[in-house]
Short mmCIF file of C-alpha atoms and ligand atoms in Angstrom, two decimals:
data_model
loop_
_atom_site.label_atom_id
_atom_site.label_comp_id
_atom_site.label_asym_id
_atom_site.label_seq_id
_atom_site.Cartn_x
_atom_site.Cartn_y
_atom_site.Cartn_z
CA UNK A 1 0.98 3.69 -106.06
CA UNK A 2 -1.75 6.37 -106.14
CA UNK A 3 -0.80 9.48 -107.99
CA UNK A 4 -1.42 12.40 -105.64
CA UNK A 5 0.79 15.16 -106.99
CA UNK A 6 -0.38 18.06 -109.12
CA UNK A 7 1.85 20.50 -110.97
CA UNK A 8 0.25 23.94 -111.35
CA UNK A 9 1.44 26.07 -114.24
CA UNK A 10 0.68 29.76 -114.70
CA UNK A 11 2.13 30.72 -118.08
CA UNK A 12 2.40 34.43 -118.90
CA UNK A 13 3.72 35.99 -122.08
CA UNK A 14 7.34 35.92 -120.89
CA UNK A 15 7.13 33.98 -117.64
CA UNK A 16 6.08 30.68 -116.13
CA UNK A 17 5.17 30.35 -112.46
CA UNK A 18 4.84 26.85 -111.08
CA UNK A 19 4.10 24.88 -107.94
CA UNK A 20 4.18 21.18 -107.29
CA UNK A 21 1.72 20.09 -104.61
CA UNK A 22 0.93 16.84 -102.85
CA UNK A 23 -2.85 16.70 -102.60
CA UNK A 24 -2.90 14.24 -99.69
CA UNK A 25 -2.26 17.20 -97.41
CA UNK A 26 -2.13 20.12 -99.92
CA UNK A 27 1.55 20.59 -99.07
CA UNK A 28 3.94 22.27 -101.48
CA UNK A 29 6.87 20.18 -102.66
CA UNK A 30 8.49 22.87 -104.81
CA UNK A 31 7.71 26.35 -106.11
CA UNK A 32 9.41 28.46 -108.74
CA UNK A 33 9.40 31.00 -111.49
CA UNK A 34 10.98 31.45 -114.91
CA UNK A 35 11.18 35.07 -115.98
CA UNK A 36 12.24 37.00 -119.08
CA UNK A 37 11.68 34.05 -121.44
CA UNK A 38 12.92 34.96 -124.91
CA UNK A 39 15.20 37.73 -123.66
CA UNK A 40 19.00 37.70 -123.61
CA UNK A 41 19.23 36.42 -120.08
CA UNK A 42 16.34 34.59 -118.52
CA UNK A 43 16.11 33.73 -114.86
CA UNK A 44 14.88 30.55 -113.21
CA UNK A 45 14.30 30.56 -109.48
CA UNK A 46 13.46 27.19 -108.00
CA UNK A 47 12.73 26.49 -104.35
CA UNK A 48 12.48 22.87 -103.20
CA UNK A 49 10.35 22.56 -100.07
CA UNK A 50 10.98 18.91 -99.21
CA UNK A 51 13.63 17.42 -96.95
CA UNK A 52 13.71 20.47 -94.67
CA UNK A 53 15.69 22.57 -97.16
CA UNK A 54 14.08 25.67 -98.60
CA UNK A 55 17.19 27.19 -100.17
CA UNK A 56 16.23 28.68 -103.53
CA UNK A 57 18.39 27.84 -106.54
CA UNK A 58 18.78 30.47 -109.22
CA UNK A 59 19.97 30.14 -112.81
CA UNK A 60 20.55 32.94 -115.27
CA UNK A 61 20.81 31.75 -118.85
CA UNK A 62 19.09 32.31 -122.17
CA UNK A 63 15.76 30.47 -122.30
CA UNK A 64 14.33 30.92 -125.78
CA UNK A 65 10.73 29.85 -125.35
CA UNK A 66 8.16 28.21 -123.10
CA UNK A 67 9.20 24.73 -124.14
CA UNK A 68 12.78 25.33 -123.03
CA UNK A 69 11.46 26.95 -119.85
CA UNK A 70 9.35 23.96 -118.96
CA UNK A 71 12.20 21.58 -119.73
CA UNK A 72 14.44 23.59 -117.38
CA UNK A 73 11.75 23.41 -114.70
CA UNK A 74 11.47 19.65 -115.25
CA UNK A 75 15.28 19.35 -114.77
CA UNK A 76 15.14 21.30 -111.50
CA UNK A 77 12.30 19.15 -110.21
CA UNK A 78 14.14 15.98 -111.26
CA UNK A 79 17.22 17.13 -109.32
CA UNK A 80 15.05 17.04 -106.18
CA UNK A 81 13.65 13.61 -107.03
CA UNK A 82 10.36 15.20 -108.10
CA UNK A 83 10.67 14.67 -111.86
CA UNK A 84 7.72 15.03 -114.18
CA UNK A 85 8.15 11.39 -115.21
CA UNK A 86 7.14 10.31 -111.70
CA UNK A 87 4.12 7.97 -111.47
CA UNK A 88 3.05 10.06 -108.48
CA UNK A 89 2.15 12.97 -110.75
CA UNK A 90 -1.64 12.86 -111.24
CA UNK A 91 -2.17 15.85 -113.52
CA UNK A 92 -0.97 19.25 -114.60
CA UNK A 93 -3.32 22.14 -113.81
CA UNK A 94 -3.10 25.22 -116.01
CA UNK A 95 -4.36 28.68 -115.22
CA UNK A 96 -6.21 29.82 -118.34
CA UNK A 97 -7.26 33.45 -118.25
CA UNK A 98 -10.23 33.50 -120.62
CA UNK A 99 -12.78 30.72 -120.82
CA UNK A 100 -15.56 32.79 -122.37
CA UNK A 101 -19.07 31.57 -121.61
CA UNK A 102 -18.43 27.96 -122.47
CA UNK A 103 -16.13 26.95 -119.65
CA UNK A 104 -17.93 27.17 -116.35
CA UNK A 105 -15.88 24.41 -114.70
CA UNK A 106 -12.30 23.10 -114.71
CA UNK A 107 -11.92 21.04 -117.87
CA UNK A 108 -9.63 18.25 -119.05
CA UNK A 109 -7.96 19.54 -122.21
CA UNK A 110 -8.59 17.68 -125.47
CA UNK A 111 -8.46 18.91 -129.07
CA UNK A 112 -11.94 20.46 -128.92
CA UNK A 113 -11.13 22.31 -125.69
CA UNK A 114 -7.87 23.55 -127.17
CA UNK A 115 -9.72 24.88 -130.23
CA UNK A 116 -12.18 26.74 -128.04
CA UNK A 117 -9.38 28.34 -125.98
CA UNK A 118 -7.82 29.40 -129.30
CA UNK A 119 -11.16 30.80 -130.47
CA UNK A 120 -11.07 33.10 -127.43
CA UNK A 121 -7.70 34.66 -128.34
CA UNK A 122 -9.34 37.77 -129.89
CA UNK A 123 -10.93 38.62 -126.51
CA UNK A 124 -7.75 37.79 -124.52
CA UNK A 125 -4.89 38.54 -126.93
CA UNK A 126 -2.30 39.03 -124.18
CA UNK A 127 -3.14 36.02 -122.05
CA UNK A 128 -4.65 33.05 -123.85
CA UNK A 129 -1.75 32.57 -126.34
CA UNK A 130 0.71 32.11 -123.46
CA UNK A 131 -1.67 29.73 -121.69
CA UNK A 132 -2.03 27.71 -124.91
CA UNK A 133 1.74 27.47 -125.27
CA UNK A 134 2.01 26.29 -121.68
CA UNK A 135 -0.54 23.52 -122.24
CA UNK A 136 1.05 22.39 -125.53
CA UNK A 137 4.49 22.21 -123.94
CA UNK A 138 3.22 20.24 -120.96
CA UNK A 139 1.40 17.87 -123.32
CA UNK A 140 4.64 17.30 -125.21
CA UNK A 141 6.47 16.47 -121.98
CA UNK A 142 3.80 14.12 -120.59
CA UNK A 143 1.33 13.16 -123.36
CA UNK A 144 -0.22 10.47 -121.14
CA UNK A 145 -1.14 12.85 -118.32
CA UNK A 146 -4.42 14.77 -117.96
CA UNK A 147 -3.90 18.49 -118.57
CA UNK A 148 -6.61 20.45 -116.79
CA UNK A 149 -7.55 24.02 -117.66
CA UNK A 150 -8.81 26.13 -114.76
CA UNK A 151 -10.35 29.34 -116.06
CA UNK A 152 -10.11 32.79 -114.46
CA UNK A 153 -13.53 33.60 -115.83
CA UNK A 154 -15.36 30.43 -114.70
CA UNK A 155 -16.50 31.65 -111.28
CA UNK A 156 -18.15 34.67 -112.91
CA UNK A 157 -20.26 32.73 -115.40
CA UNK A 158 -23.08 32.71 -112.80
CA UNK A 159 -23.52 36.47 -113.19
CA UNK A 160 -27.05 37.32 -114.33
CA UNK A 161 -27.41 38.89 -117.77
CA UNK A 162 -28.36 42.18 -116.10
CA UNK A 163 -24.82 42.37 -114.66
CA UNK A 164 -22.95 40.70 -117.51
CA UNK A 165 -24.31 42.69 -120.45
CA UNK A 166 -23.18 46.16 -121.42
CA UNK A 167 -25.94 48.47 -122.65
CA UNK A 168 -24.39 48.18 -126.09
CA UNK A 169 -26.30 47.46 -129.31
CA UNK A 170 -27.17 43.80 -128.88
CA UNK A 171 -26.33 42.70 -132.42
CA UNK A 172 -22.88 44.26 -132.33
CA UNK A 173 -22.21 42.94 -128.83
CA UNK A 174 -23.19 39.39 -129.76
CA UNK A 175 -21.32 39.41 -133.05
CA UNK A 176 -18.07 40.29 -131.30
CA UNK A 177 -18.79 38.49 -128.01
CA UNK A 178 -18.65 41.78 -126.13
CA UNK A 179 -19.89 41.33 -122.56
CA UNK A 180 -18.55 41.34 -119.02
CA UNK A 181 -16.63 38.15 -118.27
CA UNK A 182 -14.65 39.11 -115.15
CA UNK A 183 -11.26 37.76 -114.07
CA UNK A 184 -9.40 36.65 -110.90
CA UNK A 185 -12.27 34.15 -110.57
CA UNK A 186 -10.13 31.45 -108.95
CA UNK A 187 -9.20 33.90 -106.22
CA UNK A 188 -12.76 35.19 -105.74
CA UNK A 189 -14.02 31.60 -105.47
CA UNK A 190 -11.35 30.59 -102.95
CA UNK A 191 -11.60 33.73 -100.82
CA UNK A 192 -15.41 33.81 -100.67
CA UNK A 193 -15.44 30.16 -99.56
CA UNK A 194 -12.69 30.74 -96.96
CA UNK A 195 -14.56 33.78 -95.64
CA UNK A 196 -17.66 31.64 -95.01
CA UNK A 197 -15.39 29.13 -93.25
CA UNK A 198 -13.94 31.90 -91.10
CA UNK A 199 -17.47 32.90 -90.09
CA UNK A 200 -18.24 29.25 -89.32
CA UNK A 201 -21.09 29.24 -91.85
CA UNK A 202 -21.91 27.38 -95.05
CA UNK A 203 -20.99 29.29 -98.24
CA UNK A 204 -24.63 28.96 -99.40
CA UNK A 205 -25.75 31.07 -96.43
CA UNK A 206 -23.26 33.90 -96.78
CA UNK A 207 -23.14 37.06 -98.91
CA UNK A 208 -19.63 38.42 -99.37
CA UNK A 209 -17.98 41.33 -101.13
CA UNK A 210 -14.48 40.18 -102.12
CA UNK A 211 -11.87 42.86 -102.78
CA UNK A 212 -8.90 41.31 -104.62
CA UNK A 213 -6.37 44.14 -104.45
CA UNK A 214 -3.09 43.19 -106.06
CA UNK A 215 -1.26 44.91 -108.88
CA UNK A 216 -4.37 43.98 -110.84
CA UNK A 217 -7.49 44.56 -108.75
CA UNK A 218 -11.10 43.49 -108.86
CA UNK A 219 -14.17 43.34 -106.64
CA UNK A 220 -16.94 40.79 -106.69
CA UNK A 221 -20.37 40.41 -105.14
CA UNK A 222 -20.92 36.79 -104.09
CA UNK A 223 -24.38 35.65 -102.99
CA UNK A 224 -24.50 32.25 -101.34
CA UNK A 225 -21.28 31.10 -102.99
CA UNK A 226 -22.25 32.30 -106.48
CA UNK A 227 -20.86 35.38 -108.17
CA UNK A 228 -23.57 37.91 -109.05
CA UNK A 229 -21.35 40.80 -110.15
CA UNK A 230 -17.67 41.62 -110.62
CA UNK A 231 -15.77 44.74 -111.54
CA UNK A 232 -13.62 43.53 -114.44
CA UNK A 233 -15.34 43.26 -117.80
CA UNK A 234 -14.54 42.17 -121.34
CA UNK A 235 -10.91 42.57 -120.29
CA UNK A 236 -9.21 43.19 -116.92
CA UNK A 237 -9.21 46.95 -117.61
CA UNK A 238 -12.62 47.78 -116.12
CA UNK A 239 -13.38 48.55 -112.50
CA UNK A 240 -11.04 49.49 -109.67
CA UNK A 241 -7.96 51.70 -109.94
CA UNK A 242 -5.05 49.27 -110.32
CA UNK A 243 -1.25 49.38 -110.25
CA UNK A 244 -1.00 50.38 -113.90
CA UNK A 245 -4.60 50.30 -115.25
CA UNK A 246 -7.16 53.10 -115.19
CA UNK A 247 -10.14 50.96 -114.23
CA UNK A 248 -13.47 52.68 -115.00
CA UNK A 249 -13.23 55.67 -117.29
CA UNK A 250 -15.57 57.31 -119.80
CA UNK A 251 -14.84 55.33 -123.01
CA UNK A 252 -15.02 58.63 -124.90
CA UNK A 253 -11.61 59.48 -123.41
CA UNK A 254 -10.25 56.99 -125.94
CA UNK A 255 -11.94 58.73 -128.91
CA UNK A 256 -10.68 62.04 -127.55
CA UNK A 257 -7.08 60.86 -127.26
CA UNK A 258 -7.25 59.43 -130.79
CA UNK A 259 -9.01 62.36 -132.47
CA UNK A 260 -7.63 65.29 -130.52
CA UNK A 261 -4.46 63.80 -129.05
CA UNK A 262 -3.43 62.07 -132.30
CA UNK A 263 -2.62 58.83 -130.47
CA UNK A 264 -2.95 55.44 -132.15
CA UNK A 265 -5.20 52.73 -130.70
CA UNK A 266 -2.11 50.70 -129.73
CA UNK A 267 -0.59 53.69 -127.95
CA UNK A 268 -3.80 54.25 -126.02
CA UNK A 269 -4.01 50.55 -125.19
CA UNK A 270 -0.55 50.70 -123.60
CA UNK A 271 -1.36 54.01 -121.89
CA UNK A 272 -4.53 52.78 -120.16
CA UNK A 273 -3.25 49.28 -119.32
CA UNK A 274 0.40 49.83 -118.46
CA UNK A 275 1.03 53.50 -117.76
CA UNK A 276 -2.05 54.60 -115.82
CA UNK A 277 -3.61 53.65 -112.48
CA UNK A 278 -1.36 54.34 -109.50
CA UNK A 279 1.81 54.48 -111.61
CA UNK A 280 0.25 57.02 -113.97
CA UNK A 281 -1.06 59.10 -111.10
CA UNK A 282 2.09 59.29 -108.99
CA UNK A 283 4.91 57.34 -110.64
CA UNK A 284 4.71 54.39 -108.23
CA UNK A 285 2.49 51.32 -108.32
CA UNK A 286 3.77 49.72 -105.13
CA UNK A 287 1.48 50.59 -102.24
CA UNK A 288 4.41 50.38 -99.78
CA UNK A 289 6.24 53.11 -101.63
CA UNK A 290 3.08 55.22 -101.96
CA UNK A 291 2.44 55.01 -98.20
CA UNK A 292 6.08 55.91 -97.50
CA UNK A 293 5.78 58.98 -99.70
CA UNK A 294 2.51 60.00 -98.05
CA UNK A 295 4.19 59.75 -94.63
CA UNK A 296 6.81 62.18 -95.95
CA UNK A 297 4.10 64.64 -97.01
CA UNK A 298 4.08 63.88 -100.74
CA UNK A 299 0.85 65.36 -102.16
CA UNK A 300 0.95 63.55 -105.48
CA UNK A 301 1.09 60.18 -103.69
CA UNK A 302 -1.69 61.28 -101.31
CA UNK A 303 -3.98 62.18 -104.22
CA UNK A 304 -3.26 58.86 -105.97
CA UNK A 305 -4.18 57.06 -102.73
CA UNK A 306 -7.40 59.08 -102.39
CA UNK A 307 -8.45 58.30 -105.97
CA UNK A 308 -7.74 54.59 -105.35
CA UNK A 309 -9.80 54.59 -102.14
CA UNK A 310 -12.66 56.63 -103.62
CA UNK A 311 -13.16 54.03 -106.38
CA UNK A 312 -12.94 51.18 -103.88
CA UNK A 313 -15.64 52.76 -101.72
CA UNK A 314 -17.89 53.23 -104.73
CA UNK A 315 -17.69 49.51 -105.45
CA UNK A 316 -18.32 48.55 -101.82
CA UNK A 317 -21.46 50.71 -101.91
CA UNK A 318 -22.54 49.39 -105.30
CA UNK A 319 -22.12 45.75 -104.32
CA UNK A 320 -23.85 46.37 -101.00
CA UNK A 321 -26.84 47.51 -103.04
CA UNK A 322 -26.53 44.57 -105.46
CA UNK A 323 -26.48 42.04 -102.60
CA UNK A 324 -29.03 43.75 -100.35
CA UNK A 325 -27.61 41.95 -97.31
CA UNK A 326 -23.87 41.74 -96.76
CA UNK A 327 -22.39 39.36 -94.18
CA UNK A 328 -18.72 40.04 -94.85
CA UNK A 329 -16.22 42.06 -96.79
CA UNK A 330 -12.97 40.21 -97.51
CA UNK A 331 -9.69 41.89 -98.43
CA UNK A 332 -7.15 39.80 -100.33
CA UNK A 333 -4.02 39.83 -102.59
CA UNK A 334 -0.83 41.90 -102.15
CA UNK A 335 -2.44 45.20 -101.16
CA UNK A 336 -5.56 43.74 -99.52
CA UNK A 337 -3.57 41.36 -97.31
CA UNK A 338 -0.79 43.74 -96.34
CA UNK A 339 -1.88 47.37 -96.51
CA UNK A 340 -3.75 48.17 -93.27
CA UNK A 341 -4.21 51.87 -94.25
CA UNK A 342 -6.05 50.82 -97.43
CA UNK A 343 -8.43 48.59 -95.47
CA UNK A 344 -9.03 51.30 -92.87
CA UNK A 345 -9.66 54.02 -95.44
CA UNK A 346 -11.90 51.84 -97.62
CA UNK A 347 -14.48 51.32 -94.88
CA UNK A 348 -14.04 54.64 -93.04
CA UNK A 349 -17.33 56.49 -92.73
CA UNK A 350 -19.44 53.45 -93.63
CA UNK A 351 -20.66 52.79 -90.06
CA UNK A 352 -24.26 53.35 -91.21
CA UNK A 353 -23.78 50.28 -93.41
CA UNK A 354 -22.64 48.26 -90.39
CA UNK A 355 -19.01 48.48 -91.45
CA UNK A 356 -16.07 49.23 -89.17
CA UNK A 357 -12.45 48.23 -88.70
CA UNK A 358 -10.77 47.71 -85.33
CA UNK A 359 -7.43 49.55 -85.39
CA UNK A 360 -5.56 47.01 -83.27
CA UNK A 361 -6.87 43.97 -85.18
CA UNK A 362 -6.22 45.70 -88.50
CA UNK A 363 -2.57 46.29 -87.68
CA UNK A 364 -1.83 42.61 -86.87
CA UNK A 365 0.33 40.97 -89.55
CA UNK A 366 -0.46 37.35 -90.27
CA UNK A 367 -0.74 34.81 -93.08
CA UNK A 368 -3.95 33.42 -91.60
CA UNK A 369 -7.53 34.39 -92.46
CA UNK A 370 -8.70 36.78 -89.75
CA UNK A 371 -11.42 39.22 -88.74
CA UNK A 372 -10.51 42.88 -88.35
CA UNK A 373 -13.96 44.27 -87.49
CA UNK A 374 -14.97 45.05 -83.89
CA UNK A 375 -17.33 42.65 -82.10
CA UNK A 376 -20.29 45.03 -82.40
CA UNK A 377 -20.06 45.48 -86.18
CA UNK A 378 -23.01 44.11 -88.16
CA UNK A 379 -20.83 43.18 -91.12
CA UNK A 380 -17.64 41.15 -90.68
CA UNK A 381 -14.55 42.68 -92.25
CA UNK A 382 -11.94 40.02 -92.96
CA UNK A 383 -8.43 39.63 -94.34
CA UNK A 384 -8.28 36.34 -96.23
CA UNK A 385 -4.98 35.50 -97.96
CA UNK A 386 -5.68 34.18 -101.42
CA UNK A 387 -4.08 31.02 -102.80
CA UNK A 388 -4.84 30.69 -106.49
CA UNK A 389 -2.33 27.87 -106.98
CA UNK A 390 -3.88 25.75 -104.23
CA UNK A 391 -7.35 26.38 -105.67
CA UNK A 392 -6.15 25.36 -109.17
CA UNK A 393 -4.49 22.24 -107.74
CA UNK A 394 -7.60 21.40 -105.73
CA UNK A 395 -9.94 21.79 -108.70
CA UNK A 396 -7.54 19.83 -110.93
CA UNK A 397 -7.17 16.97 -108.49
CA UNK A 398 -10.89 16.86 -107.77
CA UNK A 399 -11.55 16.46 -111.48
CA UNK A 400 -8.98 13.75 -112.17
CA UNK A 401 -9.59 11.79 -108.97
CA UNK A 402 -13.36 11.96 -109.37
CA UNK A 403 -13.74 13.77 -106.06
CA UNK A 404 -16.04 16.78 -105.71
CA UNK A 405 -14.04 20.02 -105.29
P1 AMP B 501 -0.11 40.90 -106.12
O1 AMP B 501 -0.45 41.33 -107.52
O2 AMP B 501 -1.27 40.28 -105.40
O3 AMP B 501 1.15 40.11 -106.00
O4 AMP B 501 0.18 42.27 -105.32
C1 AMP B 501 1.31 43.05 -105.56
C2 AMP B 501 1.16 44.41 -104.91
O5 AMP B 501 0.91 44.25 -103.50
C3 AMP B 501 2.41 45.28 -104.97
O6 AMP B 501 2.45 46.00 -106.16
C4 AMP B 501 2.23 46.20 -103.77
O7 AMP B 501 1.49 47.35 -104.17
C5 AMP B 501 1.36 45.41 -102.82
N1 AMP B 501 2.06 45.01 -101.60
C6 AMP B 501 2.81 43.90 -101.41
N2 AMP B 501 3.30 43.86 -100.16
C7 AMP B 501 2.82 44.97 -99.53
C8 AMP B 501 2.96 45.51 -98.20
N3 AMP B 501 3.68 44.90 -97.26
N4 AMP B 501 2.32 46.67 -97.94
C9 AMP B 501 1.59 47.30 -98.87
N5 AMP B 501 1.42 46.84 -100.13
C10 AMP B 501 2.03 45.70 -100.45
#
C-alpha cells in the first residue's frame, strides 16, 4: 500500500492545530484543535471529515503538555480509523516559525536540523520552542516516520540584502543575527502562486503584492514567484497595523517608554505585541466588530480603521515602487478574505496606479479565488483564500515522495 496521508501539525505555546490530508486528491480526512494546554481545563475539538459525517467532537479535560495533547489527538484519529499507526501515513509536516537563513526549503528533521532550530530560539523565543516540542512529541509517537519542518521564513530567504538588512551597525547586526527574516511565508508562497493561476499565467511571469491580513498581518512583494520584500522583520512585529501589534513605529518610542515611562522591557514587549494595534487603538481587534461600531458612528473605531488602512496603502505604494510593474494585488487571510470595506478602502484613490475595485464583485462572498477589479483596470485585484495547511502538506509530501512541489 502506498502511504499517501500527511498529518500537519501547527504547535503554538498552548495549542496544537492539526489536519490529516490524503495527498491523492488533497482532501481533508480530519481537522482539529487542542487549546489551553497546561491550563486547568483544556479543550480538544476534533472534526472527522470522512464517511459523510462532519460532526465535531469536543472534550474538555486537563491536558498537561504537548505530548498528552498529541496522544489525545492520536486517540481521536484512531476512533475514526485514521490512527497514527496506519501504514497509509507518509509523513508528519510541522509548521516551524523561524528557519533563519539556513532553511530555504522544507527539510526532513534529523538531529542536526533539530539543533539548528534550537539555535534559532533567541530570535523566535515565543514560537520555536513550541514547534520543537511538537516535533519531539511526534517523533516519540512515530519514530520511523519522516518529520518534515516547513518554515514560515523560507519563502522570504530570496529577499535581496538591500531589503533584508537593517541600516544597523553591521558588526552588531551580524553578531546577533539581526536582519529582516519575514513570516507567513507559507501563505505568501501559496497565495502568490494561486494568484498567477487565477490570471492564467505562469508564476515566473507575474509580479504580485500579497496582503495577508489576519490577526497577524504582513505584505510581500513577489517578483516572478520569488519574494523580494516583506513587511515583517526580525520578528512579526514590524510592518502593518495588526490585531494586537503596532507594526512600524519609531524604535525610540521604546527607549522613551523605558526612560520616561518607567516601563520594563518585558512590559513594553507585551504592550507592543499584545495590547496595541487595533485592540490598543479602539479596544477591539476583530474587524467585524470594528465595522459594526463604525456603522453606529463610533469615532474611536473609525480612527483605528483609518490608521489600519493608511499603513496598508503605504505598503501597497512602497511595494509598487519595489516591483516597478505590478500585475496583481491579492488579499488573503481572515480580514483580507472577508472584509470588503478593507479591500475597497485600501485601493481607493489609487486609480493612477491602475488599481480599482468593482463594488459588486467586491461584495460577493465566496471561498474561491476571485477577481474583484473591473475589466478595464490595469492591475488585477484578487481575493485568494490562503491554505497554509494544504501548502505544508503539499511541500511535505513532495519531499518524502520525491515529487517536485
Ligand atoms: P486569521 O488570523 O487569518 O484567522 O484572521 C482572523 C481575523 O479575521 C479576525 O480577528 C477578524 O478581524 C477577521 N475576520 C474574520 N472573519 C471576518 C469577517 N467575516 N469580516 C471581517 N473580518 C473578519
